[in-house]
Short mmCIF file of C-alpha atoms and ligand atoms in Angstrom, two decimals:
data_model
loop_
_atom_site.label_atom_id
_atom_site.label_comp_id
_atom_site.label_asym_id
_atom_site.label_seq_id
_atom_site.Cartn_x
_atom_site.Cartn_y
_atom_site.Cartn_z
CA UNK A 1 99.13 113.04 76.14
CA UNK A 2 97.94 109.34 74.41
CA UNK A 3 100.84 107.50 73.50
CA UNK A 4 101.67 106.07 69.87
CA UNK A 5 102.22 102.62 71.30
CA UNK A 6 102.07 100.45 68.20
CA UNK A 7 99.96 96.23 68.74
CA UNK A 8 100.80 93.71 66.70
CA UNK A 9 98.19 91.31 68.43
CA UNK A 10 98.38 86.98 68.86
CA UNK A 11 96.05 85.75 65.81
CA UNK A 12 94.97 82.64 69.02
CA UNK A 13 94.88 83.03 72.78
CA UNK A 14 96.12 80.69 74.28
CA UNK A 15 93.82 81.56 76.85
CA UNK A 16 91.68 77.81 77.15
CA UNK A 17 94.52 76.38 77.71
CA UNK A 18 94.77 77.60 81.48
CA UNK A 19 93.08 75.75 84.68
CA UNK A 20 92.23 79.95 86.17
CA UNK A 21 90.80 77.10 89.19
CA UNK A 22 93.93 75.54 89.82
CA UNK A 23 96.24 79.16 88.67
CA UNK A 24 100.34 78.31 90.26
CA UNK A 25 102.14 81.74 90.53
CA UNK A 26 104.03 83.51 87.98
CA UNK A 27 104.28 80.72 86.13
CA UNK A 28 101.47 80.93 83.25
CA UNK A 29 101.59 83.88 81.31
CA UNK A 30 99.34 86.10 79.70
CA UNK A 31 99.09 86.00 75.66
CA UNK A 32 101.16 89.69 75.37
CA UNK A 33 103.37 92.12 76.47
CA UNK A 34 104.81 95.51 76.19
CA UNK A 35 108.02 96.21 74.51
CA UNK A 36 110.14 99.59 75.29
CA UNK A 37 113.79 100.46 73.85
CA UNK A 38 116.29 102.62 75.18
CA UNK A 39 118.14 103.49 71.76
CA UNK A 40 120.85 106.21 71.08
CA UNK A 41 119.46 108.22 73.83
CA UNK A 42 115.93 108.32 73.60
CA UNK A 43 112.46 105.81 74.72
CA UNK A 44 111.85 104.34 71.26
CA UNK A 45 109.17 101.86 69.48
CA UNK A 46 106.63 100.77 72.21
CA UNK A 47 104.92 97.67 70.73
CA UNK A 48 102.59 95.25 72.74
CA UNK A 49 103.02 91.93 71.51
CA UNK A 50 102.70 88.42 71.43
CA UNK A 51 104.62 87.40 75.05
CA UNK A 52 106.70 84.82 73.28
CA UNK A 53 111.60 84.38 73.49
CA UNK A 54 112.87 87.53 72.58
CA UNK A 55 116.68 87.23 70.74
CA UNK A 56 119.49 89.11 72.74
CA UNK A 57 123.49 89.43 72.19
CA UNK A 58 124.92 86.80 73.77
CA UNK A 59 127.33 90.21 75.02
CA UNK A 60 124.67 91.69 75.97
CA UNK A 61 125.85 93.89 79.06
CA UNK A 62 122.26 91.65 81.25
CA UNK A 63 124.52 88.44 80.83
CA UNK A 64 127.78 89.82 82.29
CA UNK A 65 127.36 92.50 84.75
CA UNK A 66 123.45 92.61 85.61
CA UNK A 67 121.82 95.36 84.55
CA UNK A 68 118.86 94.29 85.17
CA UNK A 69 115.68 95.76 87.47
CA UNK A 70 112.07 94.85 88.07
CA UNK A 71 108.87 95.98 89.69
CA UNK A 72 106.38 93.53 91.50
CA UNK A 73 102.08 94.53 91.06
CA UNK A 74 98.66 93.41 90.74
CA UNK A 75 95.85 93.92 89.03
CA UNK A 76 92.57 93.25 90.21
CA UNK A 77 89.01 92.95 88.24
CA UNK A 78 85.84 93.19 90.75
CA UNK A 79 82.34 91.87 90.13
CA UNK A 80 81.63 95.14 87.64
CA UNK A 81 84.29 93.44 85.76
CA UNK A 82 86.22 96.60 86.02
CA UNK A 83 89.95 96.47 86.36
CA UNK A 84 92.25 97.90 89.72
CA UNK A 85 95.19 98.81 89.91
CA UNK A 86 97.66 99.84 93.39
CA UNK A 87 99.44 102.57 93.86
CA UNK A 88 100.71 102.26 90.34
CA UNK A 89 102.58 105.65 90.01
CA UNK A 90 104.71 104.27 93.64
CA UNK A 91 105.63 101.18 91.89
CA UNK A 92 107.34 103.67 88.11
CA UNK A 93 108.79 105.78 91.08
CA UNK A 94 110.89 102.57 92.21
CA UNK A 95 111.70 101.25 89.24
CA UNK A 96 113.39 104.66 88.23
CA UNK A 97 115.14 104.69 92.06
CA UNK A 98 116.20 101.14 90.66
CA UNK A 99 117.20 102.59 88.12
CA UNK A 100 119.26 105.58 89.39
CA UNK A 101 121.40 103.08 91.04
CA UNK A 102 122.07 100.58 88.33
CA UNK A 103 122.99 103.83 86.12
CA UNK A 104 120.06 102.60 83.63
CA UNK A 105 117.80 105.10 81.95
CA UNK A 106 114.95 106.61 83.40
CA UNK A 107 111.32 105.75 82.18
CA UNK A 108 109.63 108.26 81.98
CA UNK A 109 105.82 108.03 84.10
CA UNK A 110 103.38 108.32 81.11
CA UNK A 111 105.74 106.00 79.39
CA UNK A 112 104.97 103.37 81.96
CA UNK A 113 101.41 103.96 82.95
CA UNK A 114 100.23 103.28 79.17
CA UNK A 115 101.93 100.91 79.06
CA UNK A 116 100.70 99.32 81.63
CA UNK A 117 96.86 100.26 81.23
CA UNK A 118 96.94 99.50 77.03
CA UNK A 119 98.49 95.82 78.01
CA UNK A 120 95.99 95.50 81.25
CA UNK A 121 93.12 96.47 78.39
CA UNK A 122 93.91 93.86 76.07
CA UNK A 123 94.68 91.10 78.21
CA UNK A 124 91.58 91.90 80.45
CA UNK A 125 90.54 88.17 80.24
CA UNK A 126 93.42 86.72 81.67
CA UNK A 127 92.39 89.26 85.19
CA UNK A 128 91.08 86.11 87.57
CA UNK A 129 88.94 86.86 89.76
CA UNK A 130 88.79 83.99 92.21
CA UNK A 131 89.55 84.50 95.90
CA UNK A 132 93.12 84.88 95.78
CA UNK A 133 93.61 85.62 92.84
CA UNK A 134 95.16 88.60 90.49
CA UNK A 135 96.80 89.20 87.39
CA UNK A 136 100.81 89.73 88.52
CA UNK A 137 102.21 92.44 86.36
CA UNK A 138 106.25 91.96 86.63
CA UNK A 139 107.56 95.73 84.84
CA UNK A 140 111.12 95.56 84.30
CA UNK A 141 114.21 96.78 82.81
CA UNK A 142 118.06 95.32 81.16
CA UNK A 143 121.04 95.78 80.07
CA UNK A 144 120.76 94.55 75.74
CA UNK A 145 124.15 97.11 74.77
CA UNK A 146 126.31 94.87 74.04
CA UNK A 147 130.30 94.05 75.31
CA UNK A 148 132.36 93.18 77.81
CA UNK A 149 133.69 96.44 78.99
CA UNK A 150 131.85 96.46 82.97
CA UNK A 151 130.51 99.26 82.14
CA UNK A 152 126.99 100.87 82.01
CA UNK A 153 125.63 99.41 78.44
CA UNK A 154 124.23 102.24 75.90
CA UNK A 155 121.01 100.05 75.35
CA UNK A 156 118.12 98.81 77.54
CA UNK A 157 114.42 97.04 77.10
CA UNK A 158 112.36 97.79 79.13
CA UNK A 159 109.27 94.93 79.53
CA UNK A 160 105.81 94.49 80.73
CA UNK A 161 104.30 91.00 80.82
CA UNK A 162 101.25 89.45 83.21
CA UNK A 163 100.50 86.10 84.78
CA UNK A 164 97.78 85.42 86.48
CA UNK A 165 98.31 83.64 89.57
CA UNK A 166 96.94 82.21 92.89
CA UNK A 167 98.83 82.21 96.48
CA UNK A 168 102.44 83.19 96.49
CA UNK A 169 103.10 80.58 99.81
CA UNK A 170 100.93 78.36 100.74
CA UNK A 171 100.87 76.04 104.48
CA UNK A 172 102.71 77.25 107.29
CA UNK A 173 105.59 79.91 106.56
CA UNK A 174 108.58 79.29 109.28
CA UNK A 175 111.84 81.39 109.35
CA UNK A 176 115.26 81.12 110.63
CA UNK A 177 116.60 84.54 111.56
CA UNK A 178 120.28 84.87 109.65
CA UNK A 179 123.49 85.37 112.05
CA UNK A 180 125.95 84.96 108.61
CA UNK A 181 125.20 85.68 105.28
CA UNK A 182 123.73 89.51 105.12
CA UNK A 183 121.48 90.61 101.96
CA UNK A 184 122.56 94.14 101.71
CA UNK A 185 124.30 95.89 102.70
CA UNK A 186 125.85 99.76 103.78
CA UNK A 187 126.19 102.10 99.83
CA UNK A 188 125.53 98.87 97.93
CA UNK A 189 121.45 98.26 96.50
CA UNK A 190 118.94 96.29 98.44
CA UNK A 191 117.05 99.46 98.14
CA UNK A 192 116.36 98.46 94.39
CA UNK A 193 114.70 95.95 93.05
CA UNK A 194 117.48 94.82 91.34
CA UNK A 195 117.98 91.32 90.39
CA UNK A 196 121.31 90.39 91.98
CA UNK A 197 120.14 91.03 95.52
CA UNK A 198 117.43 88.24 94.37
CA UNK A 199 120.10 85.65 92.98
CA UNK A 200 122.37 86.44 95.69
CA UNK A 201 119.77 85.66 98.19
CA UNK A 202 119.44 81.70 97.24
CA UNK A 203 121.99 80.48 98.23
CA UNK A 204 121.46 81.68 101.96
CA UNK A 205 117.64 80.82 101.75
CA UNK A 206 118.38 77.07 100.28
CA UNK A 207 120.67 76.43 103.28
CA UNK A 208 117.50 77.39 105.64
CA UNK A 209 115.49 75.53 104.62
CA UNK A 210 118.06 72.60 104.58
CA UNK A 211 117.50 72.70 108.11
CA UNK A 212 113.81 73.05 107.98
CA UNK A 213 113.27 76.85 107.75
CA UNK A 214 110.94 78.70 105.26
CA UNK A 215 112.64 81.45 104.55
CA UNK A 216 115.26 83.78 106.31
CA UNK A 217 115.31 87.24 108.09
CA UNK A 218 117.91 88.86 107.80
CA UNK A 219 119.97 90.64 109.50
CA UNK A 220 121.45 93.67 109.67
CA UNK A 221 124.65 93.21 107.91
CA UNK A 222 127.42 94.37 110.50
CA UNK A 223 126.13 92.92 113.72
CA UNK A 224 123.70 90.72 112.53
CA UNK A 225 121.81 91.94 115.69
CA UNK A 226 119.29 93.71 114.06
CA UNK A 227 116.32 92.47 111.69
CA UNK A 228 115.75 94.54 108.25
CA UNK A 229 113.10 92.09 106.33
CA UNK A 230 111.53 88.61 105.64
CA UNK A 231 112.94 87.09 102.27
CA UNK A 232 111.96 89.41 99.81
CA UNK A 233 108.88 91.33 101.48
CA UNK A 234 109.17 93.98 104.15
CA UNK A 235 108.67 92.51 108.08
CA UNK A 236 106.51 93.52 110.91
CA UNK A 237 106.79 92.10 114.83
CA UNK A 238 103.52 92.40 117.28
CA UNK A 239 105.03 92.67 120.76
CA UNK A 240 102.27 92.59 123.41
CA UNK A 241 100.05 95.58 121.29
CA UNK A 242 102.43 97.38 119.67
CA UNK A 243 103.75 97.00 116.12
CA UNK A 244 107.24 97.14 114.95
CA UNK A 245 108.45 97.13 111.55
CA UNK A 246 112.22 98.85 110.67
CA UNK A 247 112.88 101.86 109.24
CA UNK A 248 113.88 102.14 105.73
CA UNK A 249 117.07 102.62 104.59
CA UNK A 250 120.04 101.78 102.11
CA UNK A 251 118.99 97.70 103.08
CA UNK A 252 115.76 98.17 103.47
CA UNK A 253 113.34 97.80 100.56
CA UNK A 254 110.50 100.89 100.72
CA UNK A 255 107.78 97.93 100.47
CA UNK A 256 104.14 100.00 99.16
CA UNK A 257 103.36 96.63 101.27
CA UNK A 258 104.77 98.25 103.38
CA UNK A 259 104.16 101.86 103.96
CA UNK A 260 100.11 100.19 103.51
CA UNK A 261 100.56 99.53 106.21
CA UNK A 262 101.74 101.39 108.05
CA UNK A 263 98.72 104.51 107.78
CA UNK A 264 96.03 101.94 107.92
CA UNK A 265 97.75 101.10 111.59
CA UNK A 266 98.21 104.71 111.52
CA UNK A 267 93.84 105.39 111.00
CA UNK A 268 92.93 103.15 113.40
CA UNK A 269 94.71 103.85 115.88
CA UNK A 270 97.60 100.84 115.90
CA UNK A 271 100.02 101.35 118.26
CA UNK A 272 102.58 101.20 116.17
CA UNK A 273 107.25 102.00 116.47
CA UNK A 274 108.82 102.14 113.71
CA UNK A 275 112.80 101.84 114.86
CA UNK A 276 115.48 99.05 114.63
CA UNK A 277 114.46 95.88 116.20
CA UNK A 278 116.86 93.91 118.17
CA UNK A 279 116.91 89.87 117.45
CA UNK A 280 117.24 89.97 121.27
CA UNK A 281 114.47 92.01 122.43
CA UNK A 282 112.39 89.47 119.84
CA UNK A 283 113.99 86.54 121.95
CA UNK A 284 112.74 87.54 124.62
CA UNK A 285 109.47 88.50 123.89
CA UNK A 286 109.21 84.40 122.66
CA UNK A 287 110.64 83.67 125.81
CA UNK A 288 107.96 86.09 128.05
CA UNK A 289 104.97 84.83 125.90
CA UNK A 290 104.93 88.76 124.65
CA UNK A 291 105.40 87.69 120.76
CA UNK A 292 101.83 88.43 119.20
CA UNK A 293 102.57 87.95 115.49
CA UNK A 294 105.64 88.25 112.77
CA UNK A 295 104.63 88.02 109.46
CA UNK A 296 106.43 89.43 106.37
CA UNK A 297 104.18 92.36 103.78
CA UNK A 298 104.59 92.83 99.87
CA UNK A 299 103.08 92.58 96.72
CA UNK A 300 103.21 89.09 95.82
CA UNK A 301 101.82 87.86 99.64
CA UNK A 302 100.41 90.68 100.61
CA UNK A 303 100.92 89.23 104.29
CA UNK A 304 102.06 86.24 104.96
CA UNK A 305 101.50 85.70 108.61
CA UNK A 306 105.51 83.75 111.04
CA UNK A 307 104.38 80.37 111.95
CA UNK A 308 107.48 80.06 114.26
CA UNK A 309 110.90 80.63 113.65
CA UNK A 310 114.60 79.81 114.24
CA UNK A 311 117.63 81.12 116.61
CA UNK A 312 120.79 80.02 117.48
CA UNK A 313 119.38 75.84 117.56
CA UNK A 314 116.02 76.94 118.74
CA UNK A 315 112.92 77.04 117.82
CA UNK A 316 110.64 79.70 118.93
CA UNK A 317 106.62 79.01 118.18
CA UNK A 318 104.02 82.14 117.44
CA UNK A 319 100.82 81.55 119.50
CA UNK A 320 97.53 81.07 117.25
CA UNK A 321 95.86 84.02 117.57
CA UNK A 322 92.23 83.85 116.71
CA UNK A 323 91.98 87.75 115.79
CA UNK A 324 95.31 89.21 114.00
CA UNK A 325 97.06 92.66 113.18
CA UNK A 326 98.06 90.53 110.28
CA UNK A 327 94.30 89.41 109.01
CA UNK A 328 92.58 93.19 109.64
CA UNK A 329 95.87 94.52 107.29
CA UNK A 330 95.17 91.74 104.48
CA UNK A 331 91.29 91.92 104.64
CA UNK A 332 91.87 95.29 104.25
CA UNK A 333 94.61 95.71 101.71
CA UNK A 334 92.69 93.73 99.53
CA UNK A 335 89.23 95.14 99.82
CA UNK A 336 90.98 98.37 98.42
CA UNK A 337 92.22 96.68 95.95
CA UNK A 338 89.60 94.81 95.04
CA UNK A 339 86.60 97.55 94.98
CA UNK A 340 84.77 96.13 98.09
CA UNK A 341 85.19 99.00 100.13
CA UNK A 342 86.35 103.06 99.98
CA UNK A 343 89.33 103.74 99.63
CA UNK A 344 90.23 107.24 101.37
CA UNK A 345 93.38 107.36 100.81
CA UNK A 346 93.52 107.55 96.53
CA UNK A 347 94.93 104.58 96.58
CA UNK A 348 93.24 102.44 93.82
CA UNK A 349 93.42 103.47 91.01
CA UNK A 350 91.24 102.56 87.59
CA UNK A 351 92.18 101.28 84.33
C1 PLP B 1 109.56 94.02 96.63
C2 PLP B 1 109.85 93.71 98.11
C3 PLP B 1 109.70 94.34 99.28
C4 PLP B 1 108.09 93.91 99.29
O1 PLP B 1 107.59 95.80 98.64
P1 PLP B 1 106.04 95.95 97.76
O2 PLP B 1 106.21 97.18 96.93
O3 PLP B 1 105.37 96.07 99.18
O4 PLP B 1 105.92 94.82 97.19
C5 PLP B 1 109.81 93.96 100.64
N1 PLP B 1 111.38 94.25 100.70
C6 PLP B 1 112.10 92.96 98.81
C7 PLP B 1 113.73 92.60 99.46
C8 PLP B 1 111.32 93.60 97.57
O5 PLP B 1 112.41 92.96 96.62
#
């Protein structure tokens, strides 16, 4: 069923002001935004309009009680100008998991998909084609309903914005294994893409930056003995030839990149273990020369190799291998995303 999305095109595109050969990450936005409002118990008024400031009442609950969730995905354009998304239904499902946990209304899948596709059609000129860049797509929802009572809002806004973006990280990445702070706790909201999770990461991350690292590797909140995530990415560790990642739980986000890597690894006979990884095991492997790779996995960076880590005042270097799992998975995933290889999984969705 085609939804009746109102289209309010802007008069003058901003695209000629943008240098597509030197794109930052998530700072430049396309001309339009998709918006839909949840009022009186129903989603209504779907519209694509200029991406410009919006008005909210200062008592909107987003400002006070943090009902705010988001997703991150990418759109790519192939050599023939066809536009593709990567596993977008999974983003929609996860947004709704986050919505349920934060007492926010679910978005119907067809509203999400039709809004997304229509926006990409209208702003398709904004999808970069240079290697390493893409159109980063940010669906998000927040409480627009007013009142200072600490209870769920009665109205919400859902939007999809798009930002032509270059690489998320550049240069050598080192990480600090966290011993004090936690990103998420049992029974909490770590598995949701809830805005507050990221706000809570900034302070410990800043402490790590002041010590000379780029990112924090999160450990479990209870014992800090087990490795869980790397910044806002899932983490993979290669010891010998075995690829290890933590199982998902309350505290760990179920990443689409992570599960794609696990599938590709299985199909290429790469030995994988999904199990708890202790910090002591990783430190010991580093000392013994068995620690081959550590990398983060997430939509923004796809795969982000880690060059070294710090733990208890000591620094450990990862070897510089010529043939890494990280580059193998990155190539495979990007080839599927950009339509330069077959897609045996049906992950690529044509817009
Ligand atoms: C978004 C996110 C990831 C990666 O998920 P993808 O679906 O691969 O983008 C991992 N960890 C956290 C905390 C995240 O927010």
